[in-house]
Coordinates of C-alpha atoms and ligand atoms in Angstrom, one line a residue:
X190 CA -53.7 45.7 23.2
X191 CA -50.6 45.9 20.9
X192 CA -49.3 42.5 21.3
X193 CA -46.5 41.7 18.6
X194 CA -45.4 38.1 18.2
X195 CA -43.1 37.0 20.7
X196 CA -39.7 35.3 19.5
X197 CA -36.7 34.0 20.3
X198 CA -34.6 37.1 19.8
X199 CA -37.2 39.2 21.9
X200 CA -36.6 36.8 24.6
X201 CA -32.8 37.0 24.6
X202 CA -33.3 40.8 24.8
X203 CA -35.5 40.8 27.5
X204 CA -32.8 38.9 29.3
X205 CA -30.0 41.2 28.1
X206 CA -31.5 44.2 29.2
X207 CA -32.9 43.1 32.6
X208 CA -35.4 45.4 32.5
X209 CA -38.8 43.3 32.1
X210 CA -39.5 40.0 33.4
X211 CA -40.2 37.0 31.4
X212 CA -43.9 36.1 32.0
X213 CA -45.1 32.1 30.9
X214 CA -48.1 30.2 32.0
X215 CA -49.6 26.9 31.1
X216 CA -52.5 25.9 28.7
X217 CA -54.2 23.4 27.9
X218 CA -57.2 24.3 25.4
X219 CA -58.1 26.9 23.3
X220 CA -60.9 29.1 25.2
X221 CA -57.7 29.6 27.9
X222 CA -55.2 30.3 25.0
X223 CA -57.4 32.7 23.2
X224 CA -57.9 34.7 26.9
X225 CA -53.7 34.3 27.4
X226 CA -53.0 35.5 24.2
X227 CA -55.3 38.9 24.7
X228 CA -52.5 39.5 27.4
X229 CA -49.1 40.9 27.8
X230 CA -48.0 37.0 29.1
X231 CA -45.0 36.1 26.2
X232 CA -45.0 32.4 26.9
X233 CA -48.0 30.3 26.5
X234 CA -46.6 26.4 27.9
X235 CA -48.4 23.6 27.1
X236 CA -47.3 20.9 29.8
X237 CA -47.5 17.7 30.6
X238 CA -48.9 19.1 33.9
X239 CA -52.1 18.3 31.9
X240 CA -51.8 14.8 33.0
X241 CA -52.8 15.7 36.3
X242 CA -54.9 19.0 35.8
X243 CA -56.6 18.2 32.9
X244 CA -56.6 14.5 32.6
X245 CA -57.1 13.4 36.1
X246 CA -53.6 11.6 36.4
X247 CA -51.7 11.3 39.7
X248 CA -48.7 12.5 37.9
X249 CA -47.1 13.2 34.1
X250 CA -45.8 10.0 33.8
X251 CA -48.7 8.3 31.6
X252 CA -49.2 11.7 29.0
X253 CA -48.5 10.5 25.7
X254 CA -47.2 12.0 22.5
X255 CA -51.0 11.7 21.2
X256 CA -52.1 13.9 24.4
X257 CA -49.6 16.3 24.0
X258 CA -50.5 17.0 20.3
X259 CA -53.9 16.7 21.0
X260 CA -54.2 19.4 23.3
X261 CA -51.2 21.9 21.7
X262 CA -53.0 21.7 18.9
X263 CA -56.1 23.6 20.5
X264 CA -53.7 25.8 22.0
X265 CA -52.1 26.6 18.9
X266 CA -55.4 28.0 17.3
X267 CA -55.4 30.2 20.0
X268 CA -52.1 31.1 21.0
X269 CA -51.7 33.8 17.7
X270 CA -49.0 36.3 19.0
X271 CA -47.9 34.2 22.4
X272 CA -44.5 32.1 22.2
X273 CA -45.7 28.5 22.3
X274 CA -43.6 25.9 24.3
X275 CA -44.6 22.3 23.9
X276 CA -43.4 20.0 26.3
X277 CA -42.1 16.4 25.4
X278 CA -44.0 13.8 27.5
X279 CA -42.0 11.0 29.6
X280 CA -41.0 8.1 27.5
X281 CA -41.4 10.4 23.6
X282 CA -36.7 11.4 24.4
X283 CA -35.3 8.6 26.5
X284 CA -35.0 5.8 24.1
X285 CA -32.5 7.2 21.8
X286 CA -31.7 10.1 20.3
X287 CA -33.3 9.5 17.1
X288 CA -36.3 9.1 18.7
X289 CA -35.7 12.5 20.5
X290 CA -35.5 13.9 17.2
X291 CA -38.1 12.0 15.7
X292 CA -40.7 13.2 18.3
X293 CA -39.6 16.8 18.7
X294 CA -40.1 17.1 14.8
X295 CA -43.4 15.8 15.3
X296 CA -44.9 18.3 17.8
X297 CA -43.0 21.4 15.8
X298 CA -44.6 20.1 12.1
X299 CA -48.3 19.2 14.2
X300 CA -48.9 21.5 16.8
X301 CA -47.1 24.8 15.1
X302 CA -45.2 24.8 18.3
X303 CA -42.6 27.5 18.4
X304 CA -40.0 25.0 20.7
X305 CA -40.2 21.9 22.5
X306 CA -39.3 21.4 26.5
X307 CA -37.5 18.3 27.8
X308 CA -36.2 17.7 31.5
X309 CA -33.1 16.5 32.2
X310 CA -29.6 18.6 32.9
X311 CA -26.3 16.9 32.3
X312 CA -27.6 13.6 31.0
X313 CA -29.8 14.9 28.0
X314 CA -27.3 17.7 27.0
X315 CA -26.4 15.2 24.0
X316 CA -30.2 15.1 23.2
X317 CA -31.1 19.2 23.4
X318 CA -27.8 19.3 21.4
X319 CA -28.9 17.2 18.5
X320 CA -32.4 18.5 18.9
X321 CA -31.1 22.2 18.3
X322 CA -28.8 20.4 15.4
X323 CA -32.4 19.7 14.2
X324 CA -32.9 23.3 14.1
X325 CA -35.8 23.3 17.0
X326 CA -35.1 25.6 19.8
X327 CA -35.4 23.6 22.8
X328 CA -36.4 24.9 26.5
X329 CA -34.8 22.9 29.6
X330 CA -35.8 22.1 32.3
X331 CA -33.8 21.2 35.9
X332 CA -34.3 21.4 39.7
X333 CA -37.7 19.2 40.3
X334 CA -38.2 17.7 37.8
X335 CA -41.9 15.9 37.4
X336 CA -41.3 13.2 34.7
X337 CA -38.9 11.6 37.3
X338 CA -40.4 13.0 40.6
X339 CA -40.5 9.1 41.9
X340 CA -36.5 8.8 41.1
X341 CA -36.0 12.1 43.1
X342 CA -37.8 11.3 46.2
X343 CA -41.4 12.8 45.4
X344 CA -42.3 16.4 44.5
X345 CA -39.6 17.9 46.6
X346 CA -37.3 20.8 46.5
X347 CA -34.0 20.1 45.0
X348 CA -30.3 21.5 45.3
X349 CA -30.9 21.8 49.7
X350 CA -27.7 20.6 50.3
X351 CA -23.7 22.1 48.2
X352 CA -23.6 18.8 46.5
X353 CA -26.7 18.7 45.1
X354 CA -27.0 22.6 44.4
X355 CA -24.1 22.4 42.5
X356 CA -25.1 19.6 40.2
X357 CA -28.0 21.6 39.4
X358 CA -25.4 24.4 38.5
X359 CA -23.4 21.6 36.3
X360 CA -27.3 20.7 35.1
X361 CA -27.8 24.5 34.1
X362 CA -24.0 24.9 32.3
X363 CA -24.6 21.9 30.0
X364 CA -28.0 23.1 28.7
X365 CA -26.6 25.7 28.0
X366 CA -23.6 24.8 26.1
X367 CA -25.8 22.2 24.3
X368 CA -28.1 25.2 22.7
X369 CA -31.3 25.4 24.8
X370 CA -32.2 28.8 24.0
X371 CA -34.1 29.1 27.8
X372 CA -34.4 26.9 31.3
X373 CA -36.9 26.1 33.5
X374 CA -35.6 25.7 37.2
X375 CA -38.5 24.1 39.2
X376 CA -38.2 23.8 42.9
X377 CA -34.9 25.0 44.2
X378 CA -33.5 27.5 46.6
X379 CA -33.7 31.0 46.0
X380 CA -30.1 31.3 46.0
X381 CA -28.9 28.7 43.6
X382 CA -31.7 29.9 41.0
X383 CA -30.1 33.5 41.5
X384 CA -26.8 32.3 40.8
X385 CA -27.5 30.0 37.9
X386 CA -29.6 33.3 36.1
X387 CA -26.5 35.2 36.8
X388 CA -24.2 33.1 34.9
X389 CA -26.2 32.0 32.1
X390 CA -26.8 34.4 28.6
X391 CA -29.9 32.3 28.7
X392 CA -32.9 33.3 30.2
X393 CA -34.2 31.3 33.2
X394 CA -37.9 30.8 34.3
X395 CA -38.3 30.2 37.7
X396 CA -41.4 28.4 39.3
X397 CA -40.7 27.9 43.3
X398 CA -36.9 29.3 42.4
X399 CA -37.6 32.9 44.1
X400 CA -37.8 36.2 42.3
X401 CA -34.3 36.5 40.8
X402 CA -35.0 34.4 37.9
X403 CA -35.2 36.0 34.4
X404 CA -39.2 35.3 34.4
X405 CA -41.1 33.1 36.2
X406 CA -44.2 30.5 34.9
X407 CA -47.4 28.6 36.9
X408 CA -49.9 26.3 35.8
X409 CA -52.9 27.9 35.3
X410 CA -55.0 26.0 36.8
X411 CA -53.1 26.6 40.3
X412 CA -53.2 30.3 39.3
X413 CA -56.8 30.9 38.8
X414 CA -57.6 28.6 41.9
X415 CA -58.9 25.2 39.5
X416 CA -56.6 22.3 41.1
X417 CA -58.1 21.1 44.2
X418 CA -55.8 18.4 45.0
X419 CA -52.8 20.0 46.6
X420 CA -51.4 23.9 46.7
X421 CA -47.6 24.1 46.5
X422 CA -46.0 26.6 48.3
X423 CA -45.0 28.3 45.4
X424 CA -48.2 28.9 43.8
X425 CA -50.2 32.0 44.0
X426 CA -53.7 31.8 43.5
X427 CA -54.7 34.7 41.3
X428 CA -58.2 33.8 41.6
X429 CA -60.7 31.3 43.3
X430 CA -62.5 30.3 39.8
X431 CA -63.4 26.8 42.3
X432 CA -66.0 28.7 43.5
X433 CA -67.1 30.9 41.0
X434 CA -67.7 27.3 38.7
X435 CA -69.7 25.8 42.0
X436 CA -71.6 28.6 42.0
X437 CA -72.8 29.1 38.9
X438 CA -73.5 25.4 38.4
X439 CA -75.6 25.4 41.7
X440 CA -77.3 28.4 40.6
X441 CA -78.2 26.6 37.1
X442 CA -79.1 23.1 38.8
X443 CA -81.3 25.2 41.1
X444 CA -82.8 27.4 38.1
X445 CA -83.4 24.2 36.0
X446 CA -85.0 22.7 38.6
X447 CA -87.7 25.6 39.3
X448 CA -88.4 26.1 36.1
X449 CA -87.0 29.5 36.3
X450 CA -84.8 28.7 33.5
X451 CA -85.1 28.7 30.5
X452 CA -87.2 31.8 30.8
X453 CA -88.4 34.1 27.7
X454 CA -85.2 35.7 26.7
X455 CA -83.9 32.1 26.2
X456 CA -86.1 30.6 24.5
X457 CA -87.3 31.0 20.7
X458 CA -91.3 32.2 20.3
X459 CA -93.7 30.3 18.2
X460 CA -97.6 30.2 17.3
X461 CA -98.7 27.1 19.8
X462 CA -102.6 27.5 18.7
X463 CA -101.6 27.3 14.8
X464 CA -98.9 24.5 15.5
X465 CA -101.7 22.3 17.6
X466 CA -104.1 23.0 14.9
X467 CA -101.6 21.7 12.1
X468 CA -100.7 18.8 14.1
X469 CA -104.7 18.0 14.7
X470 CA -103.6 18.4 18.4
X471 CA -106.1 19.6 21.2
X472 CA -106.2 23.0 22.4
X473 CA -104.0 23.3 25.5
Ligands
KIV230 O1 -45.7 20.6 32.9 C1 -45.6 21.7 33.5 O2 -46.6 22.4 33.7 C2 -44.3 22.2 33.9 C3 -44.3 23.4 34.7 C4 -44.4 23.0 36.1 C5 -43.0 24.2 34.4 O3 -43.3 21.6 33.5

């Protein structure tokens, strides 16, 4: 495949012309990155959703800067052609603004990222604004968002009711005007995402925000069916790779067991009779 590296411009087109969909999914190491990148995906998301998918975490809230780098750094060797979005964990943009800064520099200079993604709408337009001043493009990211999922009520859909929906809108229109070169909308009607992707130059990526967004993104490890603790209704499971791991690990703690493996083709040949006699072993 003819995959040529994906940038900012290219993305701006591809909302301009309306004629291909955005496509971005998360990663969190490099065998996954290396598989993403051998595709036609554009966006390759490192998210804090690795608190929870990767880490074990009940939610994002305890991923740290360390974690983050850690883990885009894998992606990074991996992700060659793919757009790579690194997202800023909870508690690395909410002290100040320097320390937005500060902290969006570092993941740009130590992961190679191509942006950084913060939540927030209204209230951080200030911060995306003086990280783009930075010159570091910066994703959004409104509707549900995870960081401050306890604040919001839980992992619930947002904008249900006018006044809500149209602070999301107000959310939206700020990112925007502050720089952010793209927005995630998590979690929100249909409707409201439609209407936001209409008004925006930006592109939008939609997950749970219905099909009218400008591209849409999951976490992979919902996608490919390897997140057992809960389904939302938004994901699609591409595949049940659950099963496919239990199986093969059965298969190999059954095979170890027997003895059928290691068999021949595994294993490296050898003289046993000269060995024992050089040792001053028996004979078997
Ligand atoms: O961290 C993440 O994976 C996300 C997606 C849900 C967009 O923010």
């Amino acid at each position: 495949m003819d995959k040529s590296k994906v940038t900012i411009p290219g993305l701006l087109k591809m909302k301009a012309e309306g004629r291909q969909k955005i496509r971005m999914v998360t990663a969190y190491d490099y065998p996954m990155a290396v598989l993403i990148d051998q595709t036609d995906i554009e966006m390759i998301f490192v998210g804090d959703s690795l608190g929870m998918v990767v880490l074990g975490h009940e939610g994002t809230v305890p991923v740290t800067m360390e974690d983050m780098i850690h883990h885009s750094r894998a992606v990074a060797r991996g992700a060659r052609k793919t757009f790579l979005v690194v997202d800023m964990p909870f508690g690395s943009y909410h002290l100040s603004i320097e320390q937005a800064v500060g902290n969006a520099v570092r993941l740009m200079k130590e992961c190679s990222a191509d942006c950084v993604k913060i939540e927030g709408g209204v209230d951080f337009a200030p911060t995306v604004r003086a990280i783009v001043k930075a010159g570091i493009p910066v994703m959004g990211h409104i509707g549900l968002t995870p960081q401050t999922a306890s604040a919001l009520g839980g992992f619930k859909v947002q904008g249900k009711n006018l006044e809500s929906a149209a602070q999301i809108y107000r959310d939206a229109l700020a990112l925007e005007e502050a720089g952010a070169f793209s927005i995630v909308m998590e979690a929100v009607p249909a409707p409201l995402a439609k209407i936001i992707t209409e008004k925006l130059r930006i592109p939008t990526i939609g997950i749970g925000a219905g099909v009218d967004c400008d591209g849409q993104v999951l976490v992979l490890y919902d996608l490919l069916g390897l997140f057992d603790r809960f389904v939302p209704k938004f994901v699609k499971r591409y595949a049940r790779l659950d099963q496919e791991v239990k199986n093969a690990l059965t298969t190999y703690a059954t095979e170890v067991a027997d003895g059928t493996f290691p068999g021949p083709e595994h294993s490296f040949s050898g003289k046993e009779d000269e060995l024992r006699r050089y040792l001053g072993l028996e004979q078997g």
